[in-house]
């Protein structure tokens, strides 16, 4: 907001006033001064608060991305360790061979995918897809 400052008492007045509301002095037409804006001064340079908010949001998004990448790398390393230890550890108890000959070469793969749809913090829909593949032979 723009206001007119009294040259006598430095009181701020609306633009339509011709006389100061505090001391009654006549207001000059060229005494228009913009009202102070919120800014933070860093190293002698005023930085608007809106710009600082944008920087803060960018930093927060960047940190979230780094956290996601670190979590994904940790999970990847953990799954690789689990598969290498499972393959490297010899089985002490050999599994008995199936008694039925047609089950000897059967491979079954089960896959499940869960999709959750959230709207404003509430779970609105959950889709569960299950797939079963069986290879006999």
mmCIF file of C-alpha atoms in Angstrom:
data_model
loop_
_atom_site.group_PDB
_atom_site.id
_atom_site.type_symbol
_atom_site.label_atom_id
_atom_site.label_comp_id
_atom_site.label_asym_id
_atom_site.label_seq_id
_atom_site.Cartn_x
_atom_site.Cartn_y
_atom_site.Cartn_z
ATOM 1 C CA UNK A 1 0.000 0.000 0.000
ATOM 2 C CA UNK A 2 1.195 3.513 -0.803
ATOM 3 C CA UNK A 3 0.722 6.259 1.765
ATOM 4 C CA UNK A 4 1.477 9.953 2.096
ATOM 5 C CA UNK A 5 3.985 10.823 4.867
ATOM 6 C CA UNK A 6 3.656 14.063 6.812
ATOM 7 C CA UNK A 7 6.829 16.211 6.484
ATOM 8 C CA UNK A 8 6.355 17.558 10.041
ATOM 9 C CA UNK A 9 5.617 14.511 12.211
ATOM 10 C CA UNK A 10 6.401 11.605 9.812
ATOM 11 C CA UNK A 11 2.898 10.164 10.321
ATOM 12 C CA UNK A 12 1.514 7.982 7.519
ATOM 13 C CA UNK A 13 -1.734 9.192 5.938
ATOM 14 C CA UNK A 14 -4.023 7.829 3.195
ATOM 15 C CA UNK A 15 -3.486 9.274 -0.293
ATOM 16 C CA UNK A 16 -6.813 11.132 -0.318
ATOM 17 C CA UNK A 17 -5.880 13.257 2.753
ATOM 18 C CA UNK A 18 -4.614 16.801 2.116
ATOM 19 C CA UNK A 19 -3.778 17.431 5.765
ATOM 20 C CA UNK A 20 -2.047 15.226 8.332
ATOM 21 C CA UNK A 21 -4.421 13.326 10.610
ATOM 22 C CA UNK A 22 -1.964 13.557 13.542
ATOM 23 C CA UNK A 23 -0.679 17.166 13.508
ATOM 24 C CA UNK A 24 -2.872 18.923 10.892
ATOM 25 C CA UNK A 25 0.042 20.073 8.703
ATOM 26 C CA UNK A 26 -0.511 20.387 4.962
ATOM 27 C CA UNK A 27 0.677 17.348 3.041
ATOM 28 C CA UNK A 28 2.834 17.948 -0.021
ATOM 29 C CA UNK A 29 1.856 16.126 -3.217
ATOM 30 C CA UNK A 30 5.387 14.784 -3.736
ATOM 31 C CA UNK A 31 5.620 13.203 -0.276
ATOM 32 C CA UNK A 32 4.400 9.795 -1.450
ATOM 33 C CA UNK A 33 6.512 6.979 -0.027
ATOM 34 C CA UNK A 34 5.902 3.261 -0.604
ATOM 35 C CA UNK A 35 5.199 1.281 2.527
ATOM 36 C CA UNK A 36 7.940 -1.064 3.778
ATOM 37 C CA UNK A 37 7.951 -4.552 2.346
ATOM 38 C CA UNK A 38 8.998 -7.583 4.300
ATOM 39 C CA UNK A 39 12.590 -8.370 3.444
ATOM 40 C CA UNK A 40 15.571 -9.864 5.199
ATOM 41 C CA UNK A 41 18.911 -8.096 4.857
ATOM 42 C CA UNK A 42 21.833 -10.466 4.260
ATOM 43 C CA UNK A 43 25.292 -8.971 3.654
ATOM 44 C CA UNK A 44 23.747 -5.569 3.051
ATOM 45 C CA UNK A 45 21.381 -6.844 0.346
ATOM 46 C CA UNK A 46 17.621 -6.959 1.021
ATOM 47 C CA UNK A 47 16.141 -10.320 0.019
ATOM 48 C CA UNK A 48 12.338 -10.608 -0.235
ATOM 49 C CA UNK A 49 10.689 -13.195 2.005
ATOM 50 C CA UNK A 50 8.879 -14.705 -1.006
ATOM 51 C CA UNK A 51 12.230 -15.448 -2.648
ATOM 52 C CA UNK A 52 13.498 -17.081 0.554
ATOM 53 C CA UNK A 53 10.389 -19.283 0.631
ATOM 54 C CA UNK A 54 11.104 -20.440 -2.928
ATOM 55 C CA UNK A 55 14.684 -21.270 -1.978
ATOM 56 C CA UNK A 56 13.447 -23.166 1.085
ATOM 57 C CA UNK A 57 11.024 -25.211 -1.024
ATOM 58 C CA UNK A 58 13.758 -26.030 -3.537
ATOM 59 C CA UNK A 59 16.070 -27.186 -0.740
ATOM 60 C CA UNK A 60 13.302 -29.330 0.777
ATOM 61 C CA UNK A 61 12.544 -31.004 -2.571
ATOM 62 C CA UNK A 62 16.253 -31.587 -3.175
ATOM 63 C CA UNK A 63 16.696 -33.187 0.250
ATOM 64 C CA UNK A 64 13.659 -35.402 -0.348
ATOM 65 C CA UNK A 65 15.131 -36.551 -3.670
ATOM 66 C CA UNK A 66 18.466 -37.343 -2.010
ATOM 67 C CA UNK A 67 16.662 -39.310 0.720
ATOM 68 C CA UNK A 68 14.751 -41.330 -1.889
ATOM 69 C CA UNK A 69 17.947 -42.109 -3.794
ATOM 70 C CA UNK A 70 19.739 -43.137 -0.596
ATOM 71 C CA UNK A 71 16.836 -45.391 0.388
ATOM 72 C CA UNK A 72 16.738 -46.982 -3.058
ATOM 73 C CA UNK A 73 20.500 -47.618 -2.955
ATOM 74 C CA UNK A 74 20.186 -49.158 0.518
ATOM 75 C CA UNK A 75 17.355 -51.450 -0.632
ATOM 76 C CA UNK A 76 19.285 -52.424 -3.765
ATOM 77 C CA UNK A 77 22.367 -53.299 -1.700
ATOM 78 C CA UNK A 78 20.250 -55.212 0.807
ATOM 79 C CA UNK A 79 18.532 -57.311 -1.877
ATOM 80 C CA UNK A 80 21.860 -58.028 -3.587
ATOM 81 C CA UNK A 81 23.328 -59.210 -0.270
ATOM 82 C CA UNK A 82 20.299 -61.418 0.353
ATOM 83 C CA UNK A 83 20.549 -63.087 -3.064
ATOM 84 C CA UNK A 84 24.315 -63.629 -2.843
ATOM 85 C CA UNK A 85 24.087 -65.141 0.653
ATOM 86 C CA UNK A 86 21.187 -67.357 -0.410
ATOM 87 C CA UNK A 87 23.141 -68.604 -3.422
ATOM 88 C CA UNK A 88 26.447 -68.963 -1.564
ATOM 89 C CA UNK A 89 25.102 -70.853 1.453
ATOM 90 C CA UNK A 90 24.943 -74.558 0.624
ATOM 91 C CA UNK A 91 21.856 -76.386 1.651
ATOM 92 C CA UNK A 92 22.546 -78.636 4.644
ATOM 93 C CA UNK A 93 19.217 -80.363 4.370
ATOM 94 C CA UNK A 94 18.719 -81.572 0.812
ATOM 95 C CA UNK A 95 15.117 -81.278 -0.250
ATOM 96 C CA UNK A 96 13.430 -84.558 -0.956
ATOM 97 C CA UNK A 97 12.716 -85.242 -4.572
ATOM 98 C CA UNK A 98 9.057 -85.083 -5.484
ATOM 99 C CA UNK A 99 7.303 -88.367 -5.569
ATOM 100 C CA UNK A 100 5.255 -87.535 -8.630
ATOM 101 C CA UNK A 101 7.290 -87.399 -11.847
ATOM 102 C CA UNK A 102 5.187 -84.661 -13.467
ATOM 103 C CA UNK A 103 5.952 -82.251 -10.539
ATOM 104 C CA UNK A 104 9.712 -82.681 -10.848
ATOM 105 C CA UNK A 105 10.108 -79.942 -13.477
ATOM 106 C CA UNK A 106 7.251 -77.654 -12.427
ATOM 107 C CA UNK A 107 8.048 -73.985 -11.834
ATOM 108 C CA UNK A 108 5.458 -71.664 -10.278
ATOM 109 C CA UNK A 109 5.889 -67.900 -10.156
ATOM 110 C CA UNK A 110 3.502 -65.697 -8.181
ATOM 111 C CA UNK A 111 3.520 -61.928 -8.670
ATOM 112 C CA UNK A 112 1.457 -59.345 -6.817
ATOM 113 C CA UNK A 113 1.230 -55.601 -7.407
ATOM 114 C CA UNK A 114 -0.699 -53.242 -5.122
ATOM 115 C CA UNK A 115 -1.653 -49.773 -6.375
ATOM 116 C CA UNK A 116 -3.003 -47.287 -3.830
ATOM 117 C CA UNK A 117 -4.752 -44.073 -4.838
ATOM 118 C CA UNK A 118 -4.711 -41.321 -2.216
ATOM 119 C CA UNK A 119 -6.779 -38.139 -2.380
ATOM 120 C CA UNK A 120 -6.032 -35.350 0.096
ATOM 121 C CA UNK A 121 -4.480 -37.748 2.606
ATOM 122 C CA UNK A 122 -7.237 -40.369 2.421
ATOM 123 C CA UNK A 123 -6.953 -43.767 0.757
ATOM 124 C CA UNK A 124 -9.713 -43.719 -1.864
ATOM 125 C CA UNK A 125 -8.915 -46.837 -3.889
ATOM 126 C CA UNK A 126 -6.679 -49.881 -3.679
ATOM 127 C CA UNK A 127 -6.060 -52.136 -6.681
ATOM 128 C CA UNK A 128 -4.472 -55.548 -6.100
ATOM 129 C CA UNK A 129 -3.237 -57.453 -9.155
ATOM 130 C CA UNK A 130 -2.103 -61.050 -8.728
ATOM 131 C CA UNK A 131 -0.492 -63.126 -11.466
ATOM 132 C CA UNK A 132 0.404 -66.795 -11.281
ATOM 133 C CA UNK A 133 2.588 -68.457 -13.902
ATOM 134 C CA UNK A 134 3.166 -72.179 -13.928
ATOM 135 C CA UNK A 135 5.611 -73.913 -16.220
ATOM 136 C CA UNK A 136 5.310 -77.645 -16.332
ATOM 137 C CA UNK A 137 7.633 -79.686 -18.241
#
